[in-house]
Short mmCIF file of C-alpha atoms in Angstrom, two decimals:
data_model
loop_
_atom_site.label_atom_id
_atom_site.label_comp_id
_atom_site.label_asym_id
_atom_site.label_seq_id
_atom_site.Cartn_x
_atom_site.Cartn_y
_atom_site.Cartn_z
CA UNK A 13 -0.98 -79.23 -29.48
CA UNK A 14 -4.25 -77.11 -29.52
CA UNK A 15 -6.61 -80.03 -29.55
CA UNK A 16 -4.49 -82.18 -27.07
CA UNK A 17 -3.52 -79.62 -24.55
CA UNK A 18 -5.49 -76.29 -24.85
CA UNK A 19 -8.67 -77.70 -25.83
CA UNK A 20 -8.92 -80.05 -22.77
CA UNK A 21 -8.17 -77.19 -20.33
CA UNK A 22 -10.64 -74.97 -21.76
CA UNK A 23 -13.49 -77.80 -21.26
CA UNK A 24 -12.27 -78.01 -17.70
CA UNK A 25 -12.72 -74.22 -16.74
CA UNK A 26 -16.68 -74.35 -16.58
CA UNK A 27 -19.40 -77.06 -16.90
CA UNK A 28 -20.73 -74.80 -19.79
CA UNK A 29 -17.58 -75.52 -21.77
CA UNK A 30 -17.62 -79.08 -21.33
CA UNK A 31 -18.45 -79.76 -25.27
CA UNK A 32 -15.90 -76.86 -26.40
CA UNK A 33 -13.98 -77.81 -29.35
CA UNK A 34 -11.69 -76.45 -32.09
CA UNK A 35 -13.58 -77.16 -35.27
CA UNK A 36 -11.18 -76.11 -38.19
CA UNK A 37 -7.36 -75.23 -37.55
CA UNK A 38 -5.31 -74.19 -40.37
CA UNK A 39 -2.34 -71.62 -40.16
CA UNK A 40 -1.73 -71.83 -43.78
CA UNK A 41 1.69 -72.22 -45.68
CA UNK A 42 3.37 -68.86 -44.78
CA UNK A 43 6.23 -69.70 -42.41
CA UNK A 44 7.61 -67.47 -39.53
CA UNK A 45 10.54 -65.17 -40.47
CA UNK A 46 13.60 -65.09 -38.32
CA UNK A 47 15.36 -61.86 -38.41
CA UNK A 48 18.22 -62.81 -36.28
CA UNK A 49 19.50 -65.27 -33.94
CA UNK A 50 22.18 -65.95 -31.54
CA UNK A 51 23.81 -68.93 -30.13
CA UNK A 52 24.76 -69.79 -26.45
CA UNK A 53 26.58 -72.89 -25.46
CA UNK A 54 26.59 -74.11 -21.69
CA UNK A 55 29.10 -77.05 -21.34
CA UNK A 56 28.37 -77.43 -17.54
CA UNK A 57 24.47 -78.02 -17.93
CA UNK A 58 25.12 -79.95 -21.70
CA UNK A 59 22.94 -77.53 -23.46
CA UNK A 60 22.90 -75.32 -26.53
CA UNK A 61 20.65 -72.38 -26.47
CA UNK A 62 19.21 -70.32 -29.64
CA UNK A 63 17.33 -67.14 -29.47
CA UNK A 64 15.64 -66.38 -32.68
CA UNK A 65 14.07 -63.25 -33.19
CA UNK A 66 10.87 -64.21 -34.98
CA UNK A 67 8.18 -62.29 -36.99
CA UNK A 68 5.06 -64.09 -38.04
CA UNK A 69 2.38 -62.23 -39.71
CA UNK A 70 -0.26 -64.48 -41.77
CA UNK A 71 -3.79 -65.26 -42.37
CA UNK A 72 -5.05 -68.16 -40.43
CA UNK A 73 -8.30 -70.08 -40.14
CA UNK A 74 -9.10 -71.23 -36.43
CA UNK A 75 -12.77 -72.04 -35.72
CA UNK A 76 -14.21 -73.09 -32.18
CA UNK A 77 -17.80 -74.10 -31.09
CA UNK A 78 -19.89 -76.60 -29.43
CA UNK A 79 -20.96 -78.42 -32.23
CA UNK A 80 -18.74 -80.02 -35.17
CA UNK A 81 -20.86 -77.80 -37.59
CA UNK A 82 -21.33 -74.55 -36.07
CA UNK A 83 -18.33 -72.40 -35.06
CA UNK A 84 -19.42 -69.19 -32.91
CA UNK A 85 -15.98 -67.57 -32.67
CA UNK A 86 -12.90 -67.62 -34.70
CA UNK A 87 -9.32 -66.42 -35.57
CA UNK A 88 -8.76 -65.32 -38.85
CA UNK A 89 -5.04 -63.50 -38.99
CA UNK A 90 -2.18 -63.50 -36.43
CA UNK A 91 0.82 -61.28 -35.79
CA UNK A 92 3.14 -62.64 -33.52
CA UNK A 93 6.91 -60.76 -32.79
CA UNK A 94 9.31 -61.44 -30.34
CA UNK A 95 12.58 -63.61 -29.01
CA UNK A 96 11.81 -67.42 -29.31
CA UNK A 97 14.28 -69.51 -27.35
CA UNK A 98 15.36 -73.06 -28.41
CA UNK A 99 16.99 -75.27 -25.88
CA UNK A 100 19.02 -78.43 -27.40
CA UNK A 101 19.57 -80.51 -24.10
CA UNK A 102 20.87 -82.70 -22.78
CA UNK A 103 24.14 -83.37 -24.99
CA UNK A 104 24.48 -87.27 -25.60
CA UNK A 105 27.23 -89.40 -27.15
CA UNK A 106 24.70 -90.83 -29.49
CA UNK A 107 22.68 -89.65 -32.40
CA UNK A 108 20.53 -87.40 -32.02
CA UNK A 109 23.16 -85.79 -29.91
CA UNK A 110 20.47 -84.11 -27.96
CA UNK A 111 17.97 -85.65 -25.75
CA UNK A 112 15.25 -83.10 -26.10
CA UNK A 113 13.94 -80.18 -27.77
CA UNK A 114 12.47 -77.36 -25.30
CA UNK A 115 11.04 -73.79 -26.82
CA UNK A 116 9.90 -70.88 -24.96
CA UNK A 117 9.29 -67.24 -25.16
CA UNK A 118 11.69 -65.58 -22.14
CA UNK A 119 9.75 -62.32 -22.50
CA UNK A 120 5.84 -61.94 -23.40
CA UNK A 121 6.02 -61.62 -27.32
CA UNK A 122 3.85 -58.96 -29.16
CA UNK A 123 0.59 -61.06 -29.80
CA UNK A 124 -2.41 -59.35 -31.90
CA UNK A 125 -5.31 -61.38 -33.22
CA UNK A 126 -8.05 -60.61 -35.50
CA UNK A 127 -11.26 -62.34 -34.20
CA UNK A 128 -14.70 -63.31 -35.89
CA UNK A 129 -17.60 -63.89 -33.76
CA UNK A 130 -15.54 -62.35 -30.53
CA UNK A 131 -18.74 -60.82 -28.82
CA UNK A 132 -20.46 -64.52 -28.91
CA UNK A 133 -17.08 -65.91 -26.99
CA UNK A 134 -17.41 -63.46 -24.29
CA UNK A 135 -21.18 -64.31 -23.69
CA UNK A 136 -20.14 -67.85 -22.73
CA UNK A 137 -20.62 -68.30 -19.07
CA UNK A 138 -17.19 -68.97 -17.66
CA UNK A 139 -15.67 -66.55 -20.16
CA UNK A 140 -17.84 -63.47 -19.73
CA UNK A 141 -15.53 -61.83 -16.97
CA UNK A 142 -12.76 -61.80 -19.60
CA UNK A 143 -12.12 -58.84 -21.75
CA UNK A 144 -10.10 -59.33 -24.92
CA UNK A 145 -6.97 -57.61 -23.29
CA UNK A 146 -7.15 -60.56 -20.85
CA UNK A 147 -8.05 -63.12 -23.01
CA UNK A 148 -4.87 -61.91 -25.15
CA UNK A 149 -2.74 -61.86 -22.12
CA UNK A 150 -3.96 -65.48 -21.22
CA UNK A 151 -2.98 -66.46 -24.83
CA UNK A 152 0.34 -64.75 -24.61
CA UNK A 153 1.40 -66.62 -21.36
CA UNK A 154 0.80 -70.16 -22.96
CA UNK A 155 4.38 -70.52 -23.72
CA UNK A 156 6.03 -67.62 -21.99
CA UNK A 157 8.65 -68.36 -19.32
CA UNK A 158 8.48 -70.20 -16.96
CA UNK A 159 5.71 -72.06 -19.33
CA UNK A 160 7.58 -74.15 -22.04
CA UNK A 161 7.00 -77.09 -24.54
CA UNK A 162 9.36 -79.87 -24.28
CA UNK A 163 9.64 -82.86 -26.87
CA UNK A 164 11.84 -85.95 -26.93
CA UNK A 165 14.32 -86.25 -29.86
CA UNK A 166 15.96 -89.35 -28.99
CA UNK A 167 14.11 -92.65 -28.42
CA UNK A 168 12.64 -93.25 -24.83
CA UNK A 169 14.24 -90.17 -23.76
CA UNK A 170 12.23 -89.25 -20.26
CA UNK A 171 11.50 -85.69 -20.22
CA UNK A 172 11.55 -85.99 -16.52
CA UNK A 173 15.30 -85.75 -16.42
CA UNK A 174 14.94 -82.10 -17.66
CA UNK A 175 16.50 -80.04 -14.60
CA UNK A 176 14.06 -77.07 -15.92
CA UNK A 177 10.88 -79.27 -15.49
CA UNK A 178 9.84 -78.48 -12.18
CA UNK A 179 10.49 -75.14 -9.84
CA UNK A 180 13.08 -76.55 -7.54
CA UNK A 181 13.99 -72.90 -6.34
CA UNK A 182 12.47 -70.50 -4.27
CA UNK A 183 12.62 -66.50 -3.33
CA UNK A 184 10.75 -64.56 -0.65
CA UNK A 185 10.14 -61.16 -1.88
CA UNK A 186 9.24 -58.32 0.27
CA UNK A 187 7.28 -55.44 -1.31
CA UNK A 188 8.47 -52.55 1.11
CA UNK A 189 7.41 -49.07 -0.01
CA UNK A 190 7.18 -46.83 -3.16
CA UNK A 191 7.76 -43.03 -3.44
CA UNK A 192 7.04 -40.08 -5.65
CA UNK A 193 4.56 -42.01 -7.43
CA UNK A 194 2.50 -40.03 -10.00
CA UNK A 195 -0.86 -38.82 -9.16
CA UNK A 196 -3.87 -40.10 -11.12
CA UNK A 197 -6.60 -38.31 -9.11
CA UNK A 198 -6.93 -35.23 -10.44
CA UNK A 199 -8.99 -33.68 -7.68
CA UNK A 200 -7.25 -35.07 -4.77
CA UNK A 201 -3.90 -35.07 -6.37
CA UNK A 202 -3.17 -38.64 -5.44
CA UNK A 203 -3.45 -42.17 -6.32
CA UNK A 204 -4.56 -45.55 -4.78
CA UNK A 205 -1.56 -47.57 -5.49
CA UNK A 206 -0.99 -51.49 -5.21
CA UNK A 207 1.69 -53.80 -6.52
CA UNK A 208 1.11 -56.72 -8.75
CA UNK A 209 3.89 -59.39 -8.62
CA UNK A 210 4.56 -61.72 -11.55
CA UNK A 211 6.89 -64.33 -11.47
CA UNK A 212 7.51 -68.31 -11.70
CA UNK A 213 4.17 -68.63 -13.34
CA UNK A 214 2.28 -67.06 -10.36
CA UNK A 215 0.77 -63.77 -9.54
CA UNK A 216 0.29 -61.96 -6.25
CA UNK A 217 -0.75 -58.47 -5.10
CA UNK A 218 -0.67 -56.01 -2.02
CA UNK A 219 -3.16 -54.43 -0.44
CA UNK A 220 -4.40 -50.99 -1.59
CA UNK A 221 -3.38 -47.85 0.11
CA UNK A 222 -5.64 -45.06 -0.62
CA UNK A 223 -4.93 -41.49 -1.28
CA UNK A 224 -0.98 -41.87 -0.98
CA UNK A 225 1.90 -41.21 -3.34
CA UNK A 226 4.61 -42.72 -0.82
CA UNK A 227 2.83 -45.93 0.24
CA UNK A 228 4.48 -48.33 2.84
CA UNK A 229 3.09 -52.12 2.29
CA UNK A 230 5.77 -54.14 4.10
CA UNK A 231 4.24 -57.43 2.54
CA UNK A 232 6.14 -60.59 1.91
CA UNK A 233 5.52 -63.33 -0.76
CA UNK A 234 7.03 -66.33 -2.09
CA UNK A 235 7.28 -67.64 -5.41
CA UNK A 236 8.98 -70.94 -6.72
CA UNK A 237 11.03 -70.89 -9.99
CA UNK A 238 12.65 -73.33 -12.18
CA UNK A 239 16.07 -73.70 -13.69
CA UNK A 240 14.77 -72.45 -17.12
CA UNK A 241 17.15 -69.63 -18.04
CA UNK A 242 16.65 -65.63 -18.13
CA UNK A 243 13.11 -65.68 -15.57
CA UNK A 244 12.10 -62.47 -14.17
CA UNK A 245 10.07 -60.93 -11.35
CA UNK A 246 8.03 -58.30 -12.70
CA UNK A 247 6.58 -55.44 -10.39
CA UNK A 248 3.36 -53.45 -11.66
CA UNK A 249 2.26 -50.53 -9.83
CA UNK A 250 -1.65 -49.78 -10.34
CA UNK A 251 -3.99 -47.26 -8.96
CA UNK A 252 -7.20 -48.68 -8.02
CA UNK A 253 -10.48 -47.00 -9.55
CA UNK A 254 -13.10 -48.90 -7.74
CA UNK A 255 -15.49 -50.01 -10.42
CA UNK A 256 -13.79 -47.93 -13.24
CA UNK A 257 -10.56 -49.14 -15.20
CA UNK A 258 -7.45 -48.93 -12.99
CA UNK A 259 -4.62 -46.96 -14.11
CA UNK A 260 -0.72 -47.74 -14.52
CA UNK A 261 1.49 -46.20 -12.09
CA UNK A 262 4.71 -47.73 -13.86
CA UNK A 263 6.44 -51.25 -13.88
CA UNK A 264 10.20 -52.71 -13.10
CA UNK A 265 11.53 -55.88 -13.00
CA UNK A 266 14.59 -57.68 -11.92
CA UNK A 267 16.07 -60.96 -13.15
CA UNK A 268 16.06 -63.80 -11.09
CA UNK A 269 19.93 -64.43 -11.39
CA UNK A 270 20.48 -60.85 -9.93
CA UNK A 271 19.83 -62.65 -6.52
CA UNK A 272 23.03 -64.29 -5.07
CA UNK A 273 23.23 -67.84 -4.75
CA UNK A 274 23.49 -67.56 -1.11
CA UNK A 275 22.10 -64.27 -0.18
CA UNK A 276 19.74 -61.45 -1.05
CA UNK A 277 19.29 -57.80 -2.62
CA UNK A 278 17.83 -54.92 -1.09
CA UNK A 279 17.27 -52.47 -3.92
CA UNK A 280 15.33 -49.07 -4.91
CA UNK A 281 14.42 -49.31 -8.63
CA UNK A 282 12.97 -46.69 -10.98
CA UNK A 283 9.81 -47.23 -12.38
CA UNK A 284 9.67 -47.44 -16.19
CA UNK A 285 7.19 -45.57 -18.71
CA UNK A 286 5.88 -43.05 -16.02
CA UNK A 287 7.38 -39.55 -15.29
CA UNK A 288 8.64 -40.20 -11.49
CA UNK A 289 8.15 -43.09 -8.99
CA UNK A 290 10.67 -45.78 -7.25
CA UNK A 291 9.81 -49.03 -5.48
CA UNK A 292 11.89 -50.63 -2.75
CA UNK A 293 12.01 -54.47 -2.87
CA UNK A 294 14.11 -56.88 -0.70
CA UNK A 295 14.73 -60.46 -2.30
CA UNK A 296 16.07 -63.61 -0.38
CA UNK A 297 16.72 -66.90 -1.79
CA UNK A 298 15.52 -69.86 -0.07
CA UNK A 299 16.89 -73.29 0.67
CA UNK A 300 14.51 -76.41 0.15
CA UNK A 301 15.12 -78.96 2.93
CA UNK A 302 14.17 -82.72 2.65
CA UNK A 303 16.45 -83.87 5.48
CA UNK A 304 16.56 -81.36 8.72
CA UNK A 305 20.12 -82.64 9.66
CA UNK A 306 20.93 -80.32 6.94
CA UNK A 307 20.20 -77.42 9.27
CA UNK A 308 23.16 -77.04 11.32
CA UNK A 309 20.96 -75.73 14.25
CA UNK A 310 18.97 -78.95 14.18
CA UNK A 311 21.89 -81.02 13.73
CA UNK A 312 23.82 -79.42 16.64
CA UNK A 313 20.65 -79.94 18.98
CA UNK A 314 20.54 -83.38 18.48
CA UNK A 315 24.34 -83.78 19.03
CA UNK A 316 24.05 -81.95 21.89
CA UNK A 317 21.59 -84.34 23.17
CA UNK A 318 24.06 -87.28 22.99
CA UNK A 319 22.52 -89.01 19.73
CA UNK A 320 25.07 -89.96 17.28
CA UNK A 321 25.50 -91.84 13.94
CA UNK A 322 22.91 -94.17 12.84
CA UNK A 323 21.03 -93.05 16.15
CA UNK A 324 20.59 -89.69 15.05
CA UNK A 325 19.03 -91.13 11.49
CA UNK A 326 16.18 -92.99 13.87
CA UNK A 327 15.14 -89.61 14.77
CA UNK A 328 14.68 -88.05 11.58
CA UNK A 329 10.98 -88.34 11.31
CA UNK A 330 10.86 -86.53 14.63
CA UNK A 331 13.30 -83.87 13.61
CA UNK A 332 10.99 -83.09 10.69
CA UNK A 333 8.39 -81.89 12.87
CA UNK A 334 11.14 -80.00 15.24
CA UNK A 335 12.08 -78.39 11.92
CA UNK A 336 8.85 -77.02 10.92
CA UNK A 337 8.23 -75.98 14.53
CA UNK A 338 11.58 -74.03 14.28
CA UNK A 339 10.80 -72.56 10.70
CA UNK A 340 7.25 -71.58 11.90
CA UNK A 341 8.35 -69.89 14.87
CA UNK A 342 11.17 -67.72 12.96
CA UNK A 343 8.16 -66.84 10.53
CA UNK A 344 5.97 -65.66 13.28
CA UNK A 345 8.97 -63.48 14.91
CA UNK A 346 9.97 -61.81 11.67
CA UNK A 347 6.46 -60.97 9.79
CA UNK A 348 4.70 -57.37 10.68
CA UNK A 349 1.85 -57.57 12.81
CA UNK A 350 -1.50 -57.76 10.41
CA UNK A 351 0.32 -59.72 7.83
CA UNK A 352 -0.85 -63.21 6.33
CA UNK A 353 1.40 -65.94 7.54
CA UNK A 354 4.43 -66.66 5.16
CA UNK A 355 5.24 -69.75 3.47
CA UNK A 356 7.27 -72.66 5.53
CA UNK A 357 7.16 -75.35 3.32
CA UNK A 358 6.43 -76.41 -0.51
CA UNK A 359 4.53 -79.37 -1.58
CA UNK A 360 5.18 -81.02 -4.75
CA UNK A 361 2.13 -82.77 -6.43
CA UNK A 362 2.48 -85.47 -9.25
CA UNK A 363 -0.81 -86.26 -10.42
CA UNK A 364 0.06 -89.71 -12.42
CA UNK A 365 -2.66 -91.87 -13.44
CA UNK A 366 -5.74 -93.59 -12.38
CA UNK A 367 -7.12 -97.17 -12.71
CA UNK A 368 -10.71 -98.53 -12.18
CA UNK A 369 -12.22 -95.49 -12.49
CA UNK A 370 -15.94 -95.60 -13.51
CA UNK A 371 -16.84 -94.36 -17.04
CA UNK A 372 -19.72 -92.00 -17.22
CA UNK A 373 -20.43 -92.13 -21.59
CA UNK A 374 -21.21 -88.83 -22.81
CA UNK A 375 -23.95 -89.11 -25.54
CA UNK A 376 -24.26 -85.77 -26.92
CA UNK A 377 -22.20 -85.45 -30.06
CA UNK A 378 -20.00 -88.66 -29.48
CA UNK A 379 -17.81 -86.88 -27.30
CA UNK A 380 -15.49 -89.16 -25.09
CA UNK A 381 -15.90 -89.43 -21.39
CA UNK A 382 -13.65 -87.38 -19.48
CA UNK A 383 -12.10 -87.55 -16.12
CA UNK A 384 -10.88 -84.13 -14.40
CA UNK A 385 -8.91 -83.92 -11.33
CA UNK A 386 -9.31 -80.64 -8.93
CA UNK A 387 -6.55 -80.72 -6.51
CA UNK A 388 -5.79 -78.17 -3.73
CA UNK A 389 -4.54 -76.98 -0.29
CA UNK A 390 -6.42 -74.82 2.04
CA UNK A 391 -7.99 -72.16 -0.54
CA UNK A 392 -5.44 -72.81 -3.21
CA UNK A 393 -7.26 -74.76 -5.43
CA UNK A 394 -5.87 -76.16 -9.17
CA UNK A 395 -7.84 -78.00 -11.73
CA UNK A 396 -5.95 -80.07 -14.58
CA UNK A 397 -7.44 -80.19 -17.90
CA UNK A 398 -9.72 -83.05 -18.95
CA UNK A 399 -8.08 -86.54 -20.08
CA UNK A 400 -10.19 -89.16 -21.60
CA UNK A 401 -11.76 -91.65 -19.14
CA UNK A 402 -11.58 -95.06 -20.19
CA UNK A 403 -11.15 -96.15 -16.72
CA UNK A 404 -7.26 -95.75 -16.77
CA UNK A 405 -7.08 -91.96 -17.28
CA UNK A 406 -3.48 -90.53 -17.51
CA UNK A 407 -2.86 -86.99 -16.31
CA UNK A 408 0.95 -86.85 -15.54
CA UNK A 409 0.47 -83.11 -14.28
CA UNK A 410 2.62 -81.67 -11.84
CA UNK A 411 1.69 -79.03 -9.29
CA UNK A 412 3.20 -76.90 -6.42
CA UNK A 413 1.70 -75.48 -3.41
CA UNK A 414 3.35 -73.06 -0.87
CA UNK A 415 2.46 -74.57 2.52
CA UNK A 416 1.86 -71.97 5.55
CA UNK A 417 1.80 -74.78 8.20
CA UNK A 418 2.21 -78.32 7.39
CA UNK A 419 1.43 -79.62 10.73
CA UNK A 420 -2.74 -78.88 10.48
CA UNK A 421 -3.06 -78.58 6.62
CA UNK A 422 -4.39 -81.31 4.14
CA UNK A 423 -4.20 -81.86 0.35
CA UNK A 424 -7.69 -82.59 -1.08
CA UNK A 425 -7.95 -84.27 -4.50
CA UNK A 426 -11.24 -84.69 -6.22
CA UNK A 427 -12.08 -86.54 -9.44
CA UNK A 428 -15.16 -85.54 -11.38
CA UNK A 429 -16.60 -86.23 -15.20
CA UNK A 430 -16.88 -83.04 -17.47
CA UNK A 431 -20.70 -82.64 -16.08
CA UNK A 432 -19.06 -81.99 -12.52
CA UNK A 433 -20.61 -85.35 -11.32
CA UNK A 434 -18.14 -86.57 -8.54
CA UNK A 435 -16.32 -89.87 -9.28
CA UNK A 436 -14.42 -89.86 -6.16
CA UNK A 437 -12.04 -88.09 -3.48
CA UNK A 438 -8.58 -88.34 -1.61
CA UNK A 439 -7.70 -86.60 1.57
CA UNK A 440 -4.12 -86.66 2.60
CA UNK A 441 -2.73 -85.08 5.78
CA UNK A 442 0.40 -83.26 5.21
CA UNK A 443 1.76 -84.18 8.56
CA UNK A 444 1.86 -87.74 7.04
CA UNK A 445 4.62 -86.64 4.97
CA UNK A 446 6.57 -85.45 8.11
CA UNK A 447 6.94 -89.03 9.20
CA UNK A 448 8.04 -90.52 5.55
CA UNK A 449 11.16 -91.18 4.55
CA UNK A 450 12.58 -87.63 2.81
CA UNK A 451 9.01 -86.34 3.15
CA UNK A 452 7.99 -88.22 0.12
CA UNK A 453 4.85 -90.55 -0.52
CA UNK A 454 4.61 -92.15 -3.86
CA UNK A 455 1.88 -94.77 -4.28
CA UNK A 456 -1.64 -95.75 -5.48
CA UNK A 457 -4.22 -94.07 -3.36
CA UNK A 458 -7.86 -95.47 -3.18
CA UNK A 459 -10.79 -92.80 -3.99
CA UNK A 460 -13.35 -92.41 -1.44
CA UNK A 461 -16.96 -92.32 -2.27
CA UNK A 462 -16.76 -94.89 -5.16
CA UNK A 463 -18.73 -98.17 -5.97
CA UNK A 464 -16.00 -99.66 -7.27
CA UNK A 465 -12.06 -100.07 -6.33
CA UNK A 466 -10.83 -96.87 -7.87
CA UNK A 467 -7.20 -95.49 -7.37
CA UNK A 468 -4.99 -92.76 -8.27
CA UNK A 469 -1.40 -92.92 -8.59
CA UNK A 470 0.19 -89.81 -6.81
CA UNK A 471 3.73 -88.52 -5.69
CA UNK A 472 3.47 -86.03 -2.86
CA UNK A 473 7.13 -84.20 -1.65
CA UNK A 474 7.39 -81.96 1.00
CA UNK A 475 10.20 -79.54 1.34
CA UNK A 476 10.94 -76.96 4.24
CA UNK A 477 11.57 -73.54 3.32
CA UNK A 478 14.45 -71.54 5.27
CA UNK A 479 16.53 -68.57 4.28
CA UNK A 480 19.61 -69.33 2.75
CA UNK A 481 23.19 -68.67 4.36
CA UNK A 482 24.09 -65.08 4.60
CA UNK A 483 20.57 -63.62 4.21
CA UNK A 484 19.12 -61.44 6.33
CA UNK A 485 16.03 -61.88 8.52
CA UNK A 486 12.74 -60.42 6.94
CA UNK A 487 13.17 -57.31 8.95
CA UNK A 488 17.11 -57.04 8.86
CA UNK A 489 18.16 -53.55 8.32
CA UNK A 490 20.28 -53.17 5.27
CA UNK A 491 21.29 -50.57 2.77
CA UNK A 492 19.41 -50.32 -0.10
CA UNK A 493 20.82 -50.39 -3.63
CA UNK A 494 19.57 -48.03 -6.07
CA UNK A 495 18.77 -49.37 -9.56
CA UNK A 496 18.06 -47.27 -12.89
CA UNK A 497 15.21 -48.43 -14.95
CA UNK A 498 16.09 -49.91 -18.52
CA UNK A 499 13.74 -47.45 -20.15
CA UNK A 500 11.93 -44.28 -19.01
CA UNK A 501 9.57 -41.78 -20.59
CA UNK A 502 10.96 -38.36 -20.90
CA UNK A 503 9.88 -35.47 -18.73
CA UNK A 504 8.01 -32.71 -20.04
#
């Protein structure tokens, strides 16, 4: 997995890392210890879950560099402690009984690495902005929920059938205010607080409010999440120190399953690991619509206009546009002034494979030619780890984008080699999906700016976001509940 999944991702981060490789990988013979374990059965989802309390403390040898013979950094020991979840699903009638094995950490484990040549590693362009702590955080998140690793157990089992493969759920999070925060500035007896929100594999943060222990943000964010069990949203409050190291003001979290299936939560939560401080949040569950006739207001409007039966279906394409207009109008009315637009739709993107790609052979160190895909909407750009380019590269990578206005935004896909030399590009206006059946496009798309007939097979799917039944508007007034922290430091 390290060479096939992690190494290509590292090489795709920067031109300077194009020839990066893992030279030696030896985890020794000492196995992880299982301190205890619990079993959970879910007949409805046809799965069994095992929670393993594991501990792994061993000497290892992992060397990395840019040539086969000269390592510049490495890891000589590892310490890992945490709860590892194993999901056996789905239940099948024939042997081996379960279709696939999925493993992940529901919560970030304790991870400590002993490095060799670490200073040289951070001097590499593209990595020099990382501290050891930040690098450890990135390593620790490789297989932490919602990230997971799945492997088929049954022959020819399609992993796409796993219900937690894609984040087909959405939450709208409003960070409202905080109170009684700890003062980190000695002279002013104040702090410069902001909130970092982590959930669903994404991270967002509010603006900084200077010199305030009772800040009001009233900022809205959306996150997408899958059906992977026991996912959480974490809120970290931080005091901005400018060029100096920022200081922690406490943290809190909620479990996604706390949000009702058709509703919302509105809570004051005590901050953990600090003497004082509370955070006020609202979290609303959103629906993802593929058919505007599912929205009663749209359906009623068409019926009132005299459309019936099959005639209504003929207007689905047009009603998709109407539904977007309606959601955009509601979003505009509900968001506070000076706040960025909130999302009105989700774009699911599946980059499958290419054909007829020009192959630019790499001469240095006998490395194989690579094809790297960069895909983005507006300023949200994501890069797919390199794949070997033999003219028919396969990526099989899924991305999701929160869309502000699908009427005027477009998806841009670019393919280049490991030296960032362009191979071709594709542009798709999202309004094209609004007119498509079930707002879905799955086809081979030709690459522009190529001398030969090159194509990329993609699947694009648009879904409209709307609050679920019973949920309040973002500015709706509700009585906030009060939640105590799980752990809290004692006051002195």
